[in-house]
Tab-separated table of C-alpha atoms and ligand atoms in Angstrom:
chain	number	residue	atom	x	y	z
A	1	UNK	CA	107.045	-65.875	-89.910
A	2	UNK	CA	106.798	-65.252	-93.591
A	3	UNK	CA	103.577	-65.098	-94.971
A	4	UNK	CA	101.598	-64.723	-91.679
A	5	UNK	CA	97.555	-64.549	-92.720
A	6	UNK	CA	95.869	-61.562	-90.481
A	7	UNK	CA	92.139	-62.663	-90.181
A	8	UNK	CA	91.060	-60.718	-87.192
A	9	UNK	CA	90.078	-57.302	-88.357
A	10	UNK	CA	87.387	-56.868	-85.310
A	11	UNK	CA	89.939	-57.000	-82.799
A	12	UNK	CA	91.655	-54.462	-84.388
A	13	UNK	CA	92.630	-53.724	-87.910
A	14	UNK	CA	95.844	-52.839	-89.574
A	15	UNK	CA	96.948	-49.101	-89.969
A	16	UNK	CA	95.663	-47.848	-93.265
A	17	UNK	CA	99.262	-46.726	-95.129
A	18	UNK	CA	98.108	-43.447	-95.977
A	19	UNK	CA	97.112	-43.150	-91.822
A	20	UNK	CA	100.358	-43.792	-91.105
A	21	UNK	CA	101.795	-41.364	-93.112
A	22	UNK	CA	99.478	-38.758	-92.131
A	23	UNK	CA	100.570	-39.727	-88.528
A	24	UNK	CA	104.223	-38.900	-89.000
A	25	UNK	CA	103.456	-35.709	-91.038
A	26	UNK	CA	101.608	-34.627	-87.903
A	27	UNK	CA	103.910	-35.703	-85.870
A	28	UNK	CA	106.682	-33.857	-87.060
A	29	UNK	CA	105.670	-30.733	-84.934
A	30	UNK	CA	104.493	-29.776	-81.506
A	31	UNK	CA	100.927	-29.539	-82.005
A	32	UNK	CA	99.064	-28.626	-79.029
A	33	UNK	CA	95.953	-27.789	-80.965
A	34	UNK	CA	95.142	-25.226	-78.138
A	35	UNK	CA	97.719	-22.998	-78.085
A	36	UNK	CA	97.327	-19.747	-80.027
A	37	UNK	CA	100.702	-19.615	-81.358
A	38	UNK	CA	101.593	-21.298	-85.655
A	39	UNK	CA	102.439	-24.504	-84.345
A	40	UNK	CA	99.116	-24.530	-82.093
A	41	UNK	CA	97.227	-23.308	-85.012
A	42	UNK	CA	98.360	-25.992	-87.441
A	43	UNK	CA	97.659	-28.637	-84.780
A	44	UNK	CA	93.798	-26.862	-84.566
A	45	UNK	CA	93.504	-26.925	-88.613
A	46	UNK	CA	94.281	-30.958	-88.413
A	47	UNK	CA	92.051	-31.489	-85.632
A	48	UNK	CA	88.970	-29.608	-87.219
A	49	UNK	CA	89.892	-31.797	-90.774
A	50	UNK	CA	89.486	-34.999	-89.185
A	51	UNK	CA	86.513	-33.703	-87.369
A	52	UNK	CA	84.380	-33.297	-90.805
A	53	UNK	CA	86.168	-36.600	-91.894
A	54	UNK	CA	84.314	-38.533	-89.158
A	55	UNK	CA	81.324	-36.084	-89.235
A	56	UNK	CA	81.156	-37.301	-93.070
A	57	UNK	CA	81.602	-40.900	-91.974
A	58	UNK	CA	78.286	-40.745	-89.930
A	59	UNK	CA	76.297	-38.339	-91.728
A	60	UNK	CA	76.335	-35.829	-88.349
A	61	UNK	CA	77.409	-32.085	-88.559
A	62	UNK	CA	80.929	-31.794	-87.407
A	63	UNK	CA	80.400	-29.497	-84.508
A	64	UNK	CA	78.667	-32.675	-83.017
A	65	UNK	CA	81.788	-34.673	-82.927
A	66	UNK	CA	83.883	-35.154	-79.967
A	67	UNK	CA	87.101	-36.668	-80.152
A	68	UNK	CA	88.146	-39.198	-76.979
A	69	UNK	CA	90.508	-41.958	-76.597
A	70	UNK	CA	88.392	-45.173	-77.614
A	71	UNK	CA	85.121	-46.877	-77.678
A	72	UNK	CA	85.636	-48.488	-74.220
A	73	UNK	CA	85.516	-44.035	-72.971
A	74	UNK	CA	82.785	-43.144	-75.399
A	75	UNK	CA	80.518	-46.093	-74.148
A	76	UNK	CA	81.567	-45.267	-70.723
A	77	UNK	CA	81.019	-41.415	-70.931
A	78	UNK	CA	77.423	-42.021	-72.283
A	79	UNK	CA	76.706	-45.062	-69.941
A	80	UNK	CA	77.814	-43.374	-66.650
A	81	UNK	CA	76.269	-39.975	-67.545
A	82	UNK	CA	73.058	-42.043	-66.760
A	83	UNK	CA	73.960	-43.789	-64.227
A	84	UNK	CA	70.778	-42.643	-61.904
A	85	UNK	CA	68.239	-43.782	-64.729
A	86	UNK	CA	67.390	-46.652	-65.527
A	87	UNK	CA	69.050	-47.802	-68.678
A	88	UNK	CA	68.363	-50.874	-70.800
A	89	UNK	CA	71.301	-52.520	-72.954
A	90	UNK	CA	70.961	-55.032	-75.366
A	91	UNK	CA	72.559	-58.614	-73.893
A	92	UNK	CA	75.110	-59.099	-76.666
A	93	UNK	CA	76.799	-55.213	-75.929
A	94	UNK	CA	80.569	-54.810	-75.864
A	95	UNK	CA	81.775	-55.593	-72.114
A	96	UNK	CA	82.311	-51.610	-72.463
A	97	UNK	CA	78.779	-50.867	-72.660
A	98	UNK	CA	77.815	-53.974	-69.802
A	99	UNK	CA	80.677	-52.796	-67.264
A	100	UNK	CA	80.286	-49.385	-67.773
A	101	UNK	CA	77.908	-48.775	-65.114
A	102	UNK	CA	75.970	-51.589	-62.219
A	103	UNK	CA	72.635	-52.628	-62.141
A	104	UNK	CA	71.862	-52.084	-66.544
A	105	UNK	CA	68.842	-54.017	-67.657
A	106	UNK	CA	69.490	-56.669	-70.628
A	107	UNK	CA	67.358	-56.730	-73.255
A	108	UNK	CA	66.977	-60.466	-74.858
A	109	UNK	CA	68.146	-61.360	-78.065
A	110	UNK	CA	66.664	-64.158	-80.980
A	111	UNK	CA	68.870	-67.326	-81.486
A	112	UNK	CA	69.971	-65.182	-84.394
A	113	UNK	CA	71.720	-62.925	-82.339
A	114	UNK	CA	69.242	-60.188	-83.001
A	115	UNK	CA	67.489	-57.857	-80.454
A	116	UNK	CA	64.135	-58.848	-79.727
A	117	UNK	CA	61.972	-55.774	-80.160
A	118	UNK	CA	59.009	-57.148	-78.354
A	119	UNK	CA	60.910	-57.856	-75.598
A	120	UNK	CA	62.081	-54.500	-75.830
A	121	UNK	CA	58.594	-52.468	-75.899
A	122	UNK	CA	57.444	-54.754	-72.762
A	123	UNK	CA	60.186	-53.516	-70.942
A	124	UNK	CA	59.592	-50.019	-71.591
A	125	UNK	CA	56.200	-50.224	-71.076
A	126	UNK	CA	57.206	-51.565	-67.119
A	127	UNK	CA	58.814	-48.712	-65.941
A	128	UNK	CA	60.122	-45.317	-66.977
A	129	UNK	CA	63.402	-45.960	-68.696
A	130	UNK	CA	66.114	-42.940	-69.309
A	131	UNK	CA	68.940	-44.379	-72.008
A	132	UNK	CA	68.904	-47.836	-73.745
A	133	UNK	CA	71.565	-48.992	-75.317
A	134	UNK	CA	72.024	-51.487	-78.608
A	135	UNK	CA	74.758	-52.054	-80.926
A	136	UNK	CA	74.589	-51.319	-84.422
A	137	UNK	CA	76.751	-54.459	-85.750
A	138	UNK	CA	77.628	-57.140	-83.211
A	139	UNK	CA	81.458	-57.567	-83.235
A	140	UNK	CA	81.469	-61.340	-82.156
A	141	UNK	CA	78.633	-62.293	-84.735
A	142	UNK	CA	78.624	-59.888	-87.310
A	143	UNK	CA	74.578	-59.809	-87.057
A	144	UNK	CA	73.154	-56.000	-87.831
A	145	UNK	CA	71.078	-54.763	-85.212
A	146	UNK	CA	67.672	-52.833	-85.793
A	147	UNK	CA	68.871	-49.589	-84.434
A	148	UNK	CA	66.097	-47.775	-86.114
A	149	UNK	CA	63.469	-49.107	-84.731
A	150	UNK	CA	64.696	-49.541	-81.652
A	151	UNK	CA	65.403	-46.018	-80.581
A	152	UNK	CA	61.874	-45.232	-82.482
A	153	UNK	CA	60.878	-47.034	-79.288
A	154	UNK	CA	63.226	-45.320	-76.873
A	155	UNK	CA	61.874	-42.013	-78.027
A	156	UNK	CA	58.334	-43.092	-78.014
A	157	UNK	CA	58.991	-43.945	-74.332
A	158	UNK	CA	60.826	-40.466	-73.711
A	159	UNK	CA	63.834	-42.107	-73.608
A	160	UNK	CA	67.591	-41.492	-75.428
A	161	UNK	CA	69.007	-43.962	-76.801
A	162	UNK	CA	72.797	-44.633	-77.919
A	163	UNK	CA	74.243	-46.807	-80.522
A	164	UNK	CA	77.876	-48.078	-80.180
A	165	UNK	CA	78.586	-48.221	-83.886
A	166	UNK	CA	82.239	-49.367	-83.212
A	167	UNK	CA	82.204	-52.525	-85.734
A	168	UNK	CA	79.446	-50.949	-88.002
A	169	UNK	CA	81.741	-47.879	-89.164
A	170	UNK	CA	83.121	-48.602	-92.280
A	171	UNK	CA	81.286	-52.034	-92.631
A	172	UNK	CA	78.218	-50.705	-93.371
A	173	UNK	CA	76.456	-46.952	-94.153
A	174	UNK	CA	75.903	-44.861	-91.062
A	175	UNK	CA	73.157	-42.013	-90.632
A	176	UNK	CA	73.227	-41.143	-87.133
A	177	UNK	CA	69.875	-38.929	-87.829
A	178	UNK	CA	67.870	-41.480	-90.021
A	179	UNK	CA	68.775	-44.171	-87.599
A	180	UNK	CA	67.624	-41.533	-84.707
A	181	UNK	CA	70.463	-42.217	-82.368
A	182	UNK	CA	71.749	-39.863	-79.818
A	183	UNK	CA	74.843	-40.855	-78.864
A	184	UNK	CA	76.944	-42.982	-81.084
A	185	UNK	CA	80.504	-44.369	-80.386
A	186	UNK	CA	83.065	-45.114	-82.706
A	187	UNK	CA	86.892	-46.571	-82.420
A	188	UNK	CA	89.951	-45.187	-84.741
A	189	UNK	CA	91.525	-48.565	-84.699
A	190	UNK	CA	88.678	-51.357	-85.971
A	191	UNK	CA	88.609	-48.806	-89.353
A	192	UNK	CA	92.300	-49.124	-89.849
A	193	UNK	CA	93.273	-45.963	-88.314
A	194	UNK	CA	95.415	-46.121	-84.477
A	195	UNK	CA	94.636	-47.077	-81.313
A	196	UNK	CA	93.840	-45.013	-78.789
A	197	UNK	CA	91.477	-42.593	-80.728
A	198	UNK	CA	88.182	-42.418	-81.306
A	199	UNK	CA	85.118	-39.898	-80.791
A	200	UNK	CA	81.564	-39.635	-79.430
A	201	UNK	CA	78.700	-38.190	-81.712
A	202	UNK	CA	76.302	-36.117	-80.430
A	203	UNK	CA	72.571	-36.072	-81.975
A	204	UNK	CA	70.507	-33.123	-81.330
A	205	UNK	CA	68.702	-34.117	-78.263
A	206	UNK	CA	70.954	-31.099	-76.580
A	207	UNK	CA	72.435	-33.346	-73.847
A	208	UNK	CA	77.046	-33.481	-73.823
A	209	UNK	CA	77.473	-36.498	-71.556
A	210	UNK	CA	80.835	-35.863	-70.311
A	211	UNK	CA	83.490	-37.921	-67.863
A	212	UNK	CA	86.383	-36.448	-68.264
A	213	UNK	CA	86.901	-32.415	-66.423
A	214	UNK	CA	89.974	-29.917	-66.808
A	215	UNK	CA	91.391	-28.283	-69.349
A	216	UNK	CA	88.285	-27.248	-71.371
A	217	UNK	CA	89.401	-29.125	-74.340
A	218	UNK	CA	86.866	-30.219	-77.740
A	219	UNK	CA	84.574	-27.415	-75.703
A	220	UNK	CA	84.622	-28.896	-72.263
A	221	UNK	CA	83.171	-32.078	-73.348
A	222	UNK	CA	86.855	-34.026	-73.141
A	223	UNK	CA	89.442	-32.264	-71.444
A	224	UNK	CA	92.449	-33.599	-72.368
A	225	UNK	CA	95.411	-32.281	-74.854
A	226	UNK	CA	94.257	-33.482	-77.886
A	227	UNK	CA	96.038	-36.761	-79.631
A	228	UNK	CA	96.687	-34.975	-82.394
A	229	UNK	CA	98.577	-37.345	-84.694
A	230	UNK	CA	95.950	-40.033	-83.592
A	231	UNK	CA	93.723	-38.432	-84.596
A	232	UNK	CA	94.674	-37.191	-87.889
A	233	UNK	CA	94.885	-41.175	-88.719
A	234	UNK	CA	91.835	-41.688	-87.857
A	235	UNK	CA	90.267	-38.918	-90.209
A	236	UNK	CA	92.306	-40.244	-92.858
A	237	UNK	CA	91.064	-43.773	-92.430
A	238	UNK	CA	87.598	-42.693	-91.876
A	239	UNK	CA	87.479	-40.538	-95.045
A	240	UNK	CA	88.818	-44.185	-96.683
A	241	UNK	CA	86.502	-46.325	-95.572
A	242	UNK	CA	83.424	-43.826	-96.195
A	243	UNK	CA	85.390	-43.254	-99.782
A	244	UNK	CA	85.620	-47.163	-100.454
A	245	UNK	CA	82.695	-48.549	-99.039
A	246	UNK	CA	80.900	-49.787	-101.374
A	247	UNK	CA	83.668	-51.753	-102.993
A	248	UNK	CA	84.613	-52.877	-99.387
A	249	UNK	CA	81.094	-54.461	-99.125
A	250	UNK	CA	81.340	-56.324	-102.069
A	251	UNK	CA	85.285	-57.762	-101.603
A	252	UNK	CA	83.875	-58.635	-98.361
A	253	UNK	CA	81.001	-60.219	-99.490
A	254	UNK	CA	82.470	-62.331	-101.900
A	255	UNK	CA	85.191	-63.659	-99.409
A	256	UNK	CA	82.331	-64.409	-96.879
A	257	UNK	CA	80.462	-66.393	-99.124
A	258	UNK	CA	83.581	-68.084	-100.542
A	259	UNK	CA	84.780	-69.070	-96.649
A	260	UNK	CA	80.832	-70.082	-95.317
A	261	UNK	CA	80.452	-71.839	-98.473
A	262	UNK	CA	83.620	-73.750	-97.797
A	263	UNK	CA	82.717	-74.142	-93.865
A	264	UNK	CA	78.722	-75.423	-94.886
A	265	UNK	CA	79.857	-78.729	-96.009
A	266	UNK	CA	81.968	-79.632	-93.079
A	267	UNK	CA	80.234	-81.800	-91.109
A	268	UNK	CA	78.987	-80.146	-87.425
A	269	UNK	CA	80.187	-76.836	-88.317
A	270	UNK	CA	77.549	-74.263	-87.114
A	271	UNK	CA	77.486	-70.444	-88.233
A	272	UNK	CA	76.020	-68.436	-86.332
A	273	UNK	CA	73.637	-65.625	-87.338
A	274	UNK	CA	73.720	-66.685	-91.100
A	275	UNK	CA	70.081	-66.741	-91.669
A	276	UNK	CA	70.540	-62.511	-90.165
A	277	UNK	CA	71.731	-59.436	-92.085
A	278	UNK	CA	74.964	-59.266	-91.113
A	279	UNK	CA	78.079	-57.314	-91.767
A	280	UNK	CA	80.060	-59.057	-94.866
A	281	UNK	CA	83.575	-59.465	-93.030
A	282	UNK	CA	82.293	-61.356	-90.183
A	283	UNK	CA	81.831	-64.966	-89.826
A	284	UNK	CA	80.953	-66.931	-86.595
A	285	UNK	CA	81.518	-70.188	-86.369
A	286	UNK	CA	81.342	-73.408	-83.688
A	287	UNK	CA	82.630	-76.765	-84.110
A	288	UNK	CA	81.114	-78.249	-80.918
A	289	UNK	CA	83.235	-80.373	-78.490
A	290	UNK	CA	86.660	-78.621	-79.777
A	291	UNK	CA	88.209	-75.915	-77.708
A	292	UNK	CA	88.431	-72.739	-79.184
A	293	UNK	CA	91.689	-72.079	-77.535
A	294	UNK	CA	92.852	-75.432	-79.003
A	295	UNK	CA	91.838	-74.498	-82.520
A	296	UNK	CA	93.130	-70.974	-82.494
A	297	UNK	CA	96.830	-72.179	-81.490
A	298	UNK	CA	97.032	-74.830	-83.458
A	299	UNK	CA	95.972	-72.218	-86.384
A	300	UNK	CA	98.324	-69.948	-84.955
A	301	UNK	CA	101.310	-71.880	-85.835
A	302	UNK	CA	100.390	-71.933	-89.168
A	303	UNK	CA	100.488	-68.900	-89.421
A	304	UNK	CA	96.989	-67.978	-89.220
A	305	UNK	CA	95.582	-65.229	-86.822
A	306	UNK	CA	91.873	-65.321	-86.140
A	307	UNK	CA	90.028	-65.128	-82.769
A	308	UNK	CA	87.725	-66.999	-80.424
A	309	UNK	CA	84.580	-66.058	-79.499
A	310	UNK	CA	85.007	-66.904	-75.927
A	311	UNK	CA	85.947	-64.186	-73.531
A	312	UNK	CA	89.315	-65.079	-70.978
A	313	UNK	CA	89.240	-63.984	-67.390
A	314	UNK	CA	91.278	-64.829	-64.611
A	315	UNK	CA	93.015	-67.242	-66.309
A	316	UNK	CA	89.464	-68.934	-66.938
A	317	UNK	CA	88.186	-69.420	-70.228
A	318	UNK	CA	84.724	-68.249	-69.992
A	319	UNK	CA	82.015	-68.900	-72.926
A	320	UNK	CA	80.788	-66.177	-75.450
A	321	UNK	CA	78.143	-64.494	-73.611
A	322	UNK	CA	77.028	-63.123	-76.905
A	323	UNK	CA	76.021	-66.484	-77.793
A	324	UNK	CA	75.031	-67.871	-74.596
A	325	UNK	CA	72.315	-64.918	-74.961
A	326	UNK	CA	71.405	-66.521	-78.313
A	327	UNK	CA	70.882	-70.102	-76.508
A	328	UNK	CA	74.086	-71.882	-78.112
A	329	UNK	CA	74.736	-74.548	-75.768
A	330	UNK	CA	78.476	-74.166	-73.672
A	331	UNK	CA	79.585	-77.405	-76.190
A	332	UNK	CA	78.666	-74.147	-78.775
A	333	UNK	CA	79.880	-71.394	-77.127
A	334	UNK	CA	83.668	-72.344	-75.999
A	335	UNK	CA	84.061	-74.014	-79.382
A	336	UNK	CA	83.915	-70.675	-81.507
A	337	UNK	CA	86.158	-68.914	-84.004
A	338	UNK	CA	85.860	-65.468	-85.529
A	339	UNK	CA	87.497	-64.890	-88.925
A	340	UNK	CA	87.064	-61.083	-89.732
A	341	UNK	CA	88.229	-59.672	-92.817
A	342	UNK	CA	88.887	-56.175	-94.061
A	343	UNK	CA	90.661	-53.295	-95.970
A	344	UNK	CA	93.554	-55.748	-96.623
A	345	UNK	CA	92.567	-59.367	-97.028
A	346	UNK	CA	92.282	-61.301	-100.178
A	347	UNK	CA	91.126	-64.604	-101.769
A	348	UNK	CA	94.096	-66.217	-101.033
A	349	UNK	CA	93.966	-65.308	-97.203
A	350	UNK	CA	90.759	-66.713	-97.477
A	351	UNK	CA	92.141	-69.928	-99.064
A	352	UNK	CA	94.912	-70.483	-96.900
A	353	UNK	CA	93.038	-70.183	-94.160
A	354	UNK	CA	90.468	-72.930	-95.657
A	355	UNK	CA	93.656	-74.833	-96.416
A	356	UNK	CA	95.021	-75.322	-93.051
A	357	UNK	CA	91.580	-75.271	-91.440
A	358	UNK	CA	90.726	-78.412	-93.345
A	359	UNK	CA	93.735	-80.097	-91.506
A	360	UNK	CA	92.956	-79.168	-88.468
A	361	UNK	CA	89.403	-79.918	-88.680
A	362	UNK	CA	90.362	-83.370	-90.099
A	363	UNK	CA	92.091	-84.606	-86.962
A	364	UNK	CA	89.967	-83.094	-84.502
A	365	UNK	CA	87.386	-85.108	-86.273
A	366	UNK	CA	89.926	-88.374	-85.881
A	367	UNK	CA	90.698	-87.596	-82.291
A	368	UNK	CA	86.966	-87.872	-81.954
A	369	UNK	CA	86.284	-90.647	-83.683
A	370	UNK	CA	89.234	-92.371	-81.709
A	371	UNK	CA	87.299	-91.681	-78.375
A	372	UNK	CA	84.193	-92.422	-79.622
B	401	LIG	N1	82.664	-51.785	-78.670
B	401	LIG	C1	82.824	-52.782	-79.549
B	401	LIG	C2	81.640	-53.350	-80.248
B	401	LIG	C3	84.107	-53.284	-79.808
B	401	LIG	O1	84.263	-54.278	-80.677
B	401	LIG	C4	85.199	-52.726	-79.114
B	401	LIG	C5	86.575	-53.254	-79.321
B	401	LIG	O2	86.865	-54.398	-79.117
B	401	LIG	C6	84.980	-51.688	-78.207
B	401	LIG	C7	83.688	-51.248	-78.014
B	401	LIG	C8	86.111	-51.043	-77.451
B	401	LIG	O3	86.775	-50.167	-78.305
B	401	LIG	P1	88.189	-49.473	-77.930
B	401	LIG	O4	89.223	-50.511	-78.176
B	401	LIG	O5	88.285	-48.322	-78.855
B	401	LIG	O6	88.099	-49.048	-76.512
C-alpha cells in the first residue's frame, strides 16, 4: 500500500539508512572477529568501534560492554544469574524481565504508571533482597522511571540493581554511573539499528552475569561468534541517536503534544501517564468499551500501523498488565493503543493518523450510541 504511516517505533523501529549500509559493508567479508588472520582482524576492529559507540551511548567505559543477541538475553542473563536471591522487579517490567526467572517479587506502581518508592523501601526493609529490577522508560506507557533513586535504595540495602534501558536509549540521556545501575540492557533494533543485537553493560560492582558458555567469546561473558554485521548497525545507530538526541527530543515533543492535544478533546479518550515525565514519542491511550484489536485493524487498513497495549496469548487477548498494575479498569486496559514515534516520523504521519482516527472514533461513538 502506498503511503503506509509506521507509528510503532517501540515495537521495533526502522533500520537507520546509514545502519544498513554499514551492514552490507561488513558484510562483504568473512569476519569472524576471533580469528587471528586480516579478515579476522578487520571483523575485531568493527566489533571494538561499535563497542565505544554504545559505551558512548550510555556514558560506561567500553571494556564494560558486552555484546548479546537482544534485550529478551540481556534481561535474562542478569535475571537468572540471581536466580537463588531474592530479586524484586518493578510490576510494569518487559515480560523479559517477569519470565526470566519464577518466584520475582513485584514492586507496585502509582496510577501514573510510576514505581512507588515507598513501597519499594518497605520491601527491602522485610527481607534481605539480592537484585531488583526497574525499567528506565516503560515501553507500553512511555512514563520515565526513577532509576536513580531507586537503586540508591538497592545499594543502601546491599543490593544490585539493573535497569533495562531498552526504550530509554536514544529517547532520553543515559548515565549508567550517575543513575548507579549495575547492569543495564539495551536492544539494537528499538534505536533503529537490526534485530537480533544488542549488549549488556556492566557497572563496576565487579560481578559478569553470564548464560551463555563455549567459545570464550566478548571475554567469556557471551560465547558465541560474534554478529558482526549486526552489530556494526547497531554502533552506527547508536552513535546517531546519541549524535541527534537532542533534536530527536524536541521533533518528538512537538508531535506528542500536537497528537494528545488532538486526542484531549475527544470525548472518553484517556491518556495514560500524562500528568508523568515521560519519554516524548510515546503516547498511551484508552477509549473504554472499544476493542483494541478492533481499532488497530480497522486503522490498519488505512494504512496506519500502531499497536495495542494489550498483550495476546493463546489466541486470548489478555489486558495490559502494565496498566492493570496502574488500576485502569479491564473496560481501560483491552481498549488501548500505542502510537510511538521516532527517527522517521513527521507532522503529517501525525496528521494522517489524526485524520483517519477521527473516523474511526466517530462510528465507534455511533455504534454506541445505537446500543445505548
Ligand atoms: N525490554 C523492553 C522494555 C522492550 O520493549 C523489549 C522489546 O519489545 C524487550 C525488552 C525485548 O527486546 P529484544 O527484542 O531485543 O529481545
Amino acid at each position: 500500500m502506498e503511503n503506509r504511516i509506521y507509528l510503532d517505533y517501540n515495537a521495533t523501529a526502522p533500520n537507520r539508512p546509514e545502519a544498513v549500509k554499514t551492514i552490507q559493508e561488513a558484510m562483504r567479508a568473512p569476519h569472524n572477529a576471533s580469528s587471528v588472520h586480516n579478515f579476522g582482524r578487520e571483523g575485531r576492529q568493527i566489533v571494538e568501534h561499535a563497542r565505544e559507540q554504545i559505551a558512548a551511548l550510555v556514558r560506561a567505559p567500553a571494556t564494560q560492554i558486552i555484546f548479546n543477541s537482544g534485550a529478551t538475553e540481556g534481561n535474562n542473563t542478569v535475571l537468572q544469574h540471581f536466580k537463588n536471591e531474592r530479586t524484586l522487579v518493578s510490576a510494569i517490567e518487559h515480560q523479559a524481565v517477569l519470565e526470566a526467572v519464577p518466584n520475582l517479587e513485584q514492586i507496585p506502581v502509582t496510577p501514573e504508571g510510576i514505581v512507588n518508592l515507598d513501597a519499594l523501601e518497605k520491601l527491602l526493609e522485610t527481607e534481605k533482597t539480592g537484585l531488583i529490577s526497574v525499567m528506565r522508560v516503560n515501553n507500553e506507557t512511555g512514563v520515565i522511571q526513577p532509576v536513580q533513586e531507586a537503586a540508591a535504595l538497592a545499594h543502601k540495602h546491599g543490593a544490585l540493581f539493573h535497569c533495562d534501558a531498552v526504550q530509554a536509549a536514544g529517547r532520553i540521556p543515559i548515565n549508567m554511573a550517575e543513575l548507579g545501575i549495575d547492569f543495564l540492557t539495551l536492544s539494537s533494533h528499538k534505536i533503529g539499528g537490526p534485530q537480533g543485537v544488542g549488549a549488556l553493560a556492566l557497572g563496576l560492582c565487579g560481578i559478569t552475569p553470564t548464560l551463555l558458555h563455549g567459545g570464550g567469546q566478548e571475554k567469556s561473558a557471551r560465547a558465541g561468534t560474534e554478529n558482526v554485521a549486526g552489530i556494526a548497525g547497531f554502533g552506527v545507530a547508536a552513535e546517531i541517536a546519541l549524535k541527534e538526541l537532542s533534536a530527536y527530543q524536541d521533533k518528538t515533543g512537538a508531535l506528542q503534544k500536537h497528537l494528545e492535544d488532538a486526542l484531549s478533546i475527544m470525548e472518553d479518550i484517556i491518556i495514560h501517564g500524562q500528568n508523568a515525565p515521560r519519554a516524548a514519542n510515546t503516547t498511551l491511550f484508552s477509549l473504554p468499551g472499544a476493542s483494541a484489536e478492533t481499532l488497530l485493524m480497522a486503522l490498519d487498513l488505512e494504512g496506519v500501523a500502531v499497536s495495542n497495549g494489550s498483550a495476546c496469548s493463546s489466541g486470548k487477548v489478555e489486558p495490559s498488565h502494565v496498566l492493570k498494575a496502574m488500576g485502569a479498569s479491564d473496560e481501560e486496559a483491552t481498549s488501548a493503543l500505542r502510537i510511538s514515534t521516532g527517527w522517521n516520523t513527521d507532522e503529517n504521519d501525525i496528521d494522517r493518523f489524526l485524520e483517519v482516527w477521527q473516523n474511526i472514533y466517530q462510528r465507534m461513538k455511533d455504534k454506541a450510541k445505537a446500543h445505548a
